XYZ file of C-alpha atoms in Angstrom:
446
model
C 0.000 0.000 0.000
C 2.702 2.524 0.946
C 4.816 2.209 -2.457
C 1.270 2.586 -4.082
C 0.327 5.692 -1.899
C 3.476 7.695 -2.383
C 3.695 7.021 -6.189
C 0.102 8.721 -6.247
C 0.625 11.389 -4.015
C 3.949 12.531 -5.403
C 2.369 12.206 -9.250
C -0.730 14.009 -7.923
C 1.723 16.854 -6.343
C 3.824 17.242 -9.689
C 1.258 17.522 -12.098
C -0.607 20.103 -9.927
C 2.539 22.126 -9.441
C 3.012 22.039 -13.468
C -0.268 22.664 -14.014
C -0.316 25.714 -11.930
C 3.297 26.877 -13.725
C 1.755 26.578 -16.855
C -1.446 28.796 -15.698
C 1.086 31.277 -14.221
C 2.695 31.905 -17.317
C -0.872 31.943 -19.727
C -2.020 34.505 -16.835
C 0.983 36.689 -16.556
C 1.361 36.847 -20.948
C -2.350 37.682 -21.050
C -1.852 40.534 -18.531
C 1.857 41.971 -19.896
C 0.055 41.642 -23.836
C -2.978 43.970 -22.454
C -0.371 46.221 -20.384
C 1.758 46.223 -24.081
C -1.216 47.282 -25.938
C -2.187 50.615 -23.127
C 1.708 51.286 -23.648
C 1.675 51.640 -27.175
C -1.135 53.689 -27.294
C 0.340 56.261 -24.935
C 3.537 55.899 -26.860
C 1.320 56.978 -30.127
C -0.276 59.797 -28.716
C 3.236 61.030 -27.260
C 4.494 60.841 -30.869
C 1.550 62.770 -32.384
C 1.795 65.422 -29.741
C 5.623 65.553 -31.145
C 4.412 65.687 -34.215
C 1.795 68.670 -34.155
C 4.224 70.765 -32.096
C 7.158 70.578 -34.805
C 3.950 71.156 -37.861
C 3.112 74.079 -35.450
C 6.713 75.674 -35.163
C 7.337 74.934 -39.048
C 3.785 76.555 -40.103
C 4.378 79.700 -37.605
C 7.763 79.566 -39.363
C 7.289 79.782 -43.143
C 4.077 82.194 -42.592
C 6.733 84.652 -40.617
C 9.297 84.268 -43.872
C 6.823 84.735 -46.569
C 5.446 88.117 -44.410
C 9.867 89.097 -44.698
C 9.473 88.668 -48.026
C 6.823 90.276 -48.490
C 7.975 93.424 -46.574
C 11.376 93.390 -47.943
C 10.331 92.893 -51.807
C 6.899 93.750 -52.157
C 6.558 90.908 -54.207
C 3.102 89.454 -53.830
C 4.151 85.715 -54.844
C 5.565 85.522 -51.247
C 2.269 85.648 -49.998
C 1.374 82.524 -51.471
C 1.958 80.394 -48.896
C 0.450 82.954 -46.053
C -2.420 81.722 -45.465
C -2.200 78.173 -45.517
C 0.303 78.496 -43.095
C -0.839 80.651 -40.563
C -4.109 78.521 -41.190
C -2.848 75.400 -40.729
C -0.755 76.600 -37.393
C -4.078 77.269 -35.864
C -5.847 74.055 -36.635
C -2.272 72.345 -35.181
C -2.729 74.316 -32.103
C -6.334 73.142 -31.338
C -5.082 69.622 -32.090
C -2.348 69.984 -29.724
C -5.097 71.674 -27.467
C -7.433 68.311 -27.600
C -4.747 65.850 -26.840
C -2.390 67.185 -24.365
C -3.758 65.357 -21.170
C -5.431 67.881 -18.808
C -2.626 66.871 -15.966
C 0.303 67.198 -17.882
C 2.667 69.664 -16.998
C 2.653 72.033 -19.830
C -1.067 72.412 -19.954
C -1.311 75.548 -17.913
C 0.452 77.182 -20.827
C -2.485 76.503 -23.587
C -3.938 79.745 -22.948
C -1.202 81.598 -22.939
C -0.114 80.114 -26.240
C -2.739 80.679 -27.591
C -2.901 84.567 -26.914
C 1.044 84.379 -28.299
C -0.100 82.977 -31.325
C -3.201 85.239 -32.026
C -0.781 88.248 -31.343
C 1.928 86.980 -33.587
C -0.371 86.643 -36.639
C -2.392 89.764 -35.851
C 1.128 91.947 -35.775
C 2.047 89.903 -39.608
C -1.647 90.176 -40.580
C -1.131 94.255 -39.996
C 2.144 94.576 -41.251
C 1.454 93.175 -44.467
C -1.676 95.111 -44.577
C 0.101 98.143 -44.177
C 2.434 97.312 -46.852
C -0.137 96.331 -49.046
C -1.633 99.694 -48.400
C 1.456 101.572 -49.634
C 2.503 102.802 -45.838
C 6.217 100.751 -46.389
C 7.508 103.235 -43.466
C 5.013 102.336 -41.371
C 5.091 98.632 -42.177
C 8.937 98.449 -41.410
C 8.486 100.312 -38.302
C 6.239 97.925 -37.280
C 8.886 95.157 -37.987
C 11.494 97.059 -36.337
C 9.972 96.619 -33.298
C 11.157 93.159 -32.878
C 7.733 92.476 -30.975
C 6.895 89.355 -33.422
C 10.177 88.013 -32.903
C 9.343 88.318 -29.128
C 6.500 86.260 -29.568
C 7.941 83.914 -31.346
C 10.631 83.214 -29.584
C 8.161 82.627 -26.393
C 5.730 79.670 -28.788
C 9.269 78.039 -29.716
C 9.583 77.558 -26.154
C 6.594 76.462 -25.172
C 6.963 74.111 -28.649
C 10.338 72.836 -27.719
C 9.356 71.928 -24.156
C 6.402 70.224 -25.548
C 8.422 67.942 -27.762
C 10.854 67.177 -25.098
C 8.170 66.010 -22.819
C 6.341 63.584 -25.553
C 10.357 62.719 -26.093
C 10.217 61.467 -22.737
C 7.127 59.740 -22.207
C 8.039 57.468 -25.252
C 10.667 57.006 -23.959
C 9.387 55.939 -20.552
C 6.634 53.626 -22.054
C 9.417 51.997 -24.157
C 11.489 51.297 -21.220
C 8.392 49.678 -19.329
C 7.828 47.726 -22.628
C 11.361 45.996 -22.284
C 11.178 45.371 -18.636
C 7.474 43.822 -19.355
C 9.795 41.298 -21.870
C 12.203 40.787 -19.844
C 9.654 39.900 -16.757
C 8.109 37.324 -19.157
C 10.956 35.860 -20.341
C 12.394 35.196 -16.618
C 8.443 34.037 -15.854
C 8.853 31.543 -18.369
C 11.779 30.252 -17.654
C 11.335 29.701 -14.170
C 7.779 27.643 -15.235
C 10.042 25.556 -17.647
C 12.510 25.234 -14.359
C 9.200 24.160 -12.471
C 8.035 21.856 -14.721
C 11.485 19.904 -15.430
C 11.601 19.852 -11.909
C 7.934 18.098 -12.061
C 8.851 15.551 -14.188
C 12.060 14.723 -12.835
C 10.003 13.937 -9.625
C 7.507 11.700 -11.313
C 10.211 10.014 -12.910
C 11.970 9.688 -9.587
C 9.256 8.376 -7.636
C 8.655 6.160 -10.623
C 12.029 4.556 -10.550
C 11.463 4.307 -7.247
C 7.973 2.555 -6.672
C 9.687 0.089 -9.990
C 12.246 -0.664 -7.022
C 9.908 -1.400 -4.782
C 8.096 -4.194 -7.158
C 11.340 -5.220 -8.361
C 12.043 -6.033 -4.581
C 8.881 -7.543 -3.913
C 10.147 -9.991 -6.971
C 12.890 -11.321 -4.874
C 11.188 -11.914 -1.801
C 8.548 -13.833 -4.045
C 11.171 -16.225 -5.390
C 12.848 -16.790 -1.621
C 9.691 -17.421 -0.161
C 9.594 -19.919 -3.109
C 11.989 -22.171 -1.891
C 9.712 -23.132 1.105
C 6.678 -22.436 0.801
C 4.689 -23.116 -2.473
C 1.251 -21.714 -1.362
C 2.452 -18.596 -0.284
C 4.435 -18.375 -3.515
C 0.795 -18.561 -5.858
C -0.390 -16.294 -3.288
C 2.218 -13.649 -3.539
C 2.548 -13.869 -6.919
C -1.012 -12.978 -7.803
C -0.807 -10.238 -5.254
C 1.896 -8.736 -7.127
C 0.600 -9.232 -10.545
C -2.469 -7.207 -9.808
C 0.213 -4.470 -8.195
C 2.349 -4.708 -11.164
C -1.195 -4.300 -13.470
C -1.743 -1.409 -11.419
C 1.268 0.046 -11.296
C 1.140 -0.076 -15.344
C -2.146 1.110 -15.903
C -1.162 4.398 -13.317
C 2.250 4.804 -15.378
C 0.300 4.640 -18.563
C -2.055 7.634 -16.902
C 1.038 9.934 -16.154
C 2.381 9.666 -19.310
C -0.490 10.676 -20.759
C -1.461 13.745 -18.245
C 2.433 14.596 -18.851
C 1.793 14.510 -22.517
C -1.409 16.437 -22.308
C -0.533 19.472 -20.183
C 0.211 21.835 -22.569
C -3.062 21.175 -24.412
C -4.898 21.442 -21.153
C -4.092 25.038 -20.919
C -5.134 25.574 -24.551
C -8.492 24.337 -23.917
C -7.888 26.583 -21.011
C -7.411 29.501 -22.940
C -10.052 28.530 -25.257
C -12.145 28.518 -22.828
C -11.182 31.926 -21.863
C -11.405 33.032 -25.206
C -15.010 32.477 -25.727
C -15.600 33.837 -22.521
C -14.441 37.260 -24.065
C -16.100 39.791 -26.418
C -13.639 42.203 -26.851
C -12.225 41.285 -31.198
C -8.370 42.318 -29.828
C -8.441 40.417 -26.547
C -10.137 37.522 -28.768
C -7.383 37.000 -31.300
C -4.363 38.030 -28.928
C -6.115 34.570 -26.635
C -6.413 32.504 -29.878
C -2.662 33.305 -31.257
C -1.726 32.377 -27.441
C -3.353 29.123 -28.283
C -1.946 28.431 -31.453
C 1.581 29.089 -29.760
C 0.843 26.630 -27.007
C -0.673 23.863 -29.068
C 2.619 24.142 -31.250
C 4.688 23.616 -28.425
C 3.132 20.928 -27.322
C 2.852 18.703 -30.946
C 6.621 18.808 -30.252
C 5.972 17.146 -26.757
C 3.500 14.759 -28.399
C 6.203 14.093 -30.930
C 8.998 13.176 -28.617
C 5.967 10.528 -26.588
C 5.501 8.725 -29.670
C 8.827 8.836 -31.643
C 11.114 7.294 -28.705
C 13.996 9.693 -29.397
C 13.730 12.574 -27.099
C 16.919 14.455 -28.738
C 15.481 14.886 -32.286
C 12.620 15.754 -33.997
C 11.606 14.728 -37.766
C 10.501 18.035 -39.186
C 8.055 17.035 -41.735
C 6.299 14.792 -39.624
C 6.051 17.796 -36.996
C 5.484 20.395 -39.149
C 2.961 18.821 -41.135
C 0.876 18.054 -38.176
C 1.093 21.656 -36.734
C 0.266 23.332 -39.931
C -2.347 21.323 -40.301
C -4.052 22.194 -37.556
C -2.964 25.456 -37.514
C -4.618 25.745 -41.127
C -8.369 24.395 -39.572
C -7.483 27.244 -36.702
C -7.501 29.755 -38.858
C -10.293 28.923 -41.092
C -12.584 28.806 -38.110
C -11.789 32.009 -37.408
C -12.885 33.457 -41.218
C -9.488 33.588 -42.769
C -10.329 31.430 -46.240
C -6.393 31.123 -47.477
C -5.139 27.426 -48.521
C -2.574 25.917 -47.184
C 0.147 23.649 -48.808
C 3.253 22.143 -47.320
C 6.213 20.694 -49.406
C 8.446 19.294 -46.152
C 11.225 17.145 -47.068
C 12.383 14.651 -43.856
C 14.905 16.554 -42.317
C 15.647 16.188 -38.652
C 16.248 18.696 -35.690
C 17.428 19.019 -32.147
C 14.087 19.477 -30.098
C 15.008 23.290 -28.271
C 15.371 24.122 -32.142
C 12.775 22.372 -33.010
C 10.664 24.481 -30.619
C 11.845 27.884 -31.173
C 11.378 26.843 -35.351
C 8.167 25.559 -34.548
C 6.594 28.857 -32.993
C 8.794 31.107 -35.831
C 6.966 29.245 -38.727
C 3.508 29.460 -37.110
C 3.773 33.078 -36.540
C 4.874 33.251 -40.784
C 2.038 31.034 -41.572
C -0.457 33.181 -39.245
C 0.556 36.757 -40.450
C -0.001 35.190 -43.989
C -3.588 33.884 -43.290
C -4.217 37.208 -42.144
C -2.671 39.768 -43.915
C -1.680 38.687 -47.106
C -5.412 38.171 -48.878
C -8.071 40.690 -48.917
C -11.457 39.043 -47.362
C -12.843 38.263 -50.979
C -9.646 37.069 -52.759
C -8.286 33.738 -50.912
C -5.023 32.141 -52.158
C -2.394 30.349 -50.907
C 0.288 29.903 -48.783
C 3.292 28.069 -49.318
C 5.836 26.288 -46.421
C 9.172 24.540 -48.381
C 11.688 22.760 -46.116
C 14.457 21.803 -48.320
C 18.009 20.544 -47.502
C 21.058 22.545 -48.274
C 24.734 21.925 -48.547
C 27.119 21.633 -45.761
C 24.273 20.116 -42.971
C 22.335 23.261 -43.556
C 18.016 23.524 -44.160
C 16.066 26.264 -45.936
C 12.617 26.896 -44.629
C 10.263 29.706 -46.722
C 6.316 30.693 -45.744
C 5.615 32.224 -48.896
C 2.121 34.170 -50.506
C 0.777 35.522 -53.472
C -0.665 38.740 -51.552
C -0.915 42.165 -51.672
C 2.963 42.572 -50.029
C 4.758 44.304 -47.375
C 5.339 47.875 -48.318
C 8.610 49.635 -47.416
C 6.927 52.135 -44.673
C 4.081 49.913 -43.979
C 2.809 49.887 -40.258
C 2.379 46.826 -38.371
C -1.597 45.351 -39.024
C -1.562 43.929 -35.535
C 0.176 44.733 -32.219
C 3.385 43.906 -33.510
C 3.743 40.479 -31.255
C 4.086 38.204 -33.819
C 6.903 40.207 -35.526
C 9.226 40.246 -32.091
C 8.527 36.809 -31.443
C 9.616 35.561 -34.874
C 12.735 37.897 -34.478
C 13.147 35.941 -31.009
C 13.237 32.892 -32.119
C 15.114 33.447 -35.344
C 18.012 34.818 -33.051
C 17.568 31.379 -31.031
C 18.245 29.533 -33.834
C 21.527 31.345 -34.755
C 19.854 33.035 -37.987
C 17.526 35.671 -39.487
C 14.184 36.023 -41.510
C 14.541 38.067 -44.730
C 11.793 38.911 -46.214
C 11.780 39.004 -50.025
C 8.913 41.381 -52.374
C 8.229 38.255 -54.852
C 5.982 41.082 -56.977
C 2.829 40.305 -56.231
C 3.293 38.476 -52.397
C 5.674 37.706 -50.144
C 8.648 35.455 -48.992
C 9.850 34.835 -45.440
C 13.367 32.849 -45.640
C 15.202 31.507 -42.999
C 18.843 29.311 -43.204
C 19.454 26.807 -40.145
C 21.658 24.482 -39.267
C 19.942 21.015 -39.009
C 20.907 18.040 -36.348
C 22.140 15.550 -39.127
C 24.100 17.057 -42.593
């Protein structure tokens, strides 16, 4: 009974500790990808603040030039751009009034901005009135006063302040970004510490309750020598132990097997739970990242080699399921895989795994418009010299040059991530029309 008891209890104990790892990390990614999101919002607004204040000062500028010129030459073709610049100075000034944040620190100087800015074009406004009017003395005395440069040396302050201040706050949010990374990156390894640990510990206890049967074995055959009854008697008693003992170690294989896809049903779960459309894709990529880690798990189970992993047969599998993922959720692309059997060390085999489904996601998504499906391509093909060439490749609409991210940009740092695990890069090629995402790595066997 004892060797029984503590087998159970120390299983029980280990799989609950890994399962409560793996809800850990799932919790903590949810929370740092919503905290990621706020962050990059503020850093956006901080950059359009930037923005208006330099259109302001470069508006205010060429409207004071062309009002020079004006003076200086009487040529009326330097009033040409006048009035679209002092016009569009005062629609950058009411956009700088509606976003600065009513407790920021510049935004007890609004009004008086404001007032600096209304003077500044009223003195141009009459100066060039004035020298349209033929009173050139009067207009240059005006000038001579050096009042507008006055004022506008008081809105390049306030300007320049307000650009170092949205300087800062992006650069505040982008420090909290990387420390958010980092945190997750130290979270997750410490649950991979945790659940090595785990298994390590069901494999001990293991070993050890096998010990225990395996010295119940021997006292079997020395009771043998005496006592024949007692021998039938034991012996039955430990077949049914040993039956039990097989049909328990058949049960932790398969919970250890199955963790990882219990916290994707998890997080499916959660997902449907959800109506917001970003919180609702951000928990079904988290899915499609866990269920990709855990074919490789799966993989190792069945294969009986737990140092390599046969690509094709891995890949295949994921992409195929990744492929009824995303169809489910609306995206109508078709997927084909040309995987030749190339083999892998299983860390690389991870950190490839989640690289290509990222690819093969951003494709689904981005490449084809709604009503014009196509395909997607995946090619594993051996190289010279024990290298592999993997390519996700589309017949799209492209990546432009000075495109914006579609998406929060996750997908695109943890490709880059794992690329730099694997000792390598993605390049992205224009293939005129759709893309190419390439990547050279070194495989386990030339």
């Amino acid at each position: 009974m004892f060797p029984r008891s503590r087998l159970a209890i120390g299983v029980g104990a280990g799989l609950t500790i890994g399962f409560l790892a793996l809800i850990a990390i799932v919790g903590t990614t949810i929370w740092l990808v919503e905290r990621g999101n706020s962050l990059s919002e503020q850093a956006a607004l901080q950059r359009t603040i930037r923005i208006a204040s330099v259109e302001l000062r470069d508006h205010l500028r060429t409207a004071e030039s062309s009002q020079r010129g004006f003076l200086l030459t009487g040529n009326q073709i330097y009033l040409a751009p006048y009035d679209t610049s002092k016009t569009r100075a005062i629609q950058e000034l009411d956009d700088l009034s509606r976003m600065i944040s009513p407790d920021a620190p510049n935004r007890a100087m609004l009004p008086r901005l404001s007032e600096a800015l209304a003077e500044k074009i009223a003195e141009m406004d009459n100066s060039i009135a004035l020298k349209t009017a033929g009173r050139d003395a009067d207009a240059m005395a005006l000038l001579a006063r050096n009042r507008g440069k006055t004022l506008m040396d008081e809105i390049n302050v306030f300007l320049y302040g307000a650009i170092l201040i949205a300087d800062e706050n992006s650069t505040l949010s982008s420090t909290e970004q990387q420390r958010n990374a980092s945190l997750l990156r130290w979270i997750s390894a410490g649950g991979a510490v945790v659940i090595i640990l785990v298994v390590f510990a069901v494999v001990l206890t293991i070993y050890r309750n096998g010990q225990d049967l395996k010295q119940a074995r021997d006292e079997v055959q020395a009771i043998n020598l005496t006592l024949e009854e007692r021998v039938k008697a034991r012996t039955t008693d430990l077949a049914m132990a040993r039956e039990r003992a097989e049909v328990l170690l058949a049960e932790v294989n398969h919970r250890v097997a199955n963790s990882l896809q219990l916290v994707a049903v998890l997080v499916g779960m959660q997902m449907r739970s959800v109506t917001d459309t970003a919180a609702k894709e951000a928990l079904r990529e988290t899915q499609s990242r866990i269920n990709a880690i855990s074919l490789i798990h799966k993989s190792l189970y069945t294969s009986g080699d737990v140092t390599n992993v046969a690509l094709d047969d891995y890949l295949g599998a994921m992409l195929s399921n990744l492929e009824t993922a995303m169809n489910k959720a609306g995206h109508t692309a078709i997927l084909k895989c040309y995987l030749e059997p190339i083999s892998l060390s299983t860390d690389a085999s991870v950190s490839l795994g989640v690289a290509v489904q990222e690819l093969v996601t951003n494709a689904f998504k981005y490449a084809y418009p709604e009503d014009n499906p196509g395909e997607v391509r995946v090619r594993l093909k051996r190289l010279e010299d024990g290298k592999a060439e993997l390519t996700v490749e589309d017949d799209g609409v492209g990546i432009a040059s000075n495109a914006a991210h579609a998406g929060t940009g996750l997908g695109s740092k943890i490709i880059r991530t794992m690329a730099s695990a694997l000792q390598t890069h993605v390049e992205y090629i224009n293939r005129a029309p759709g893309t190419a995402a390439r990547l050279v790595l070194t495989t386990a066997t030339a």
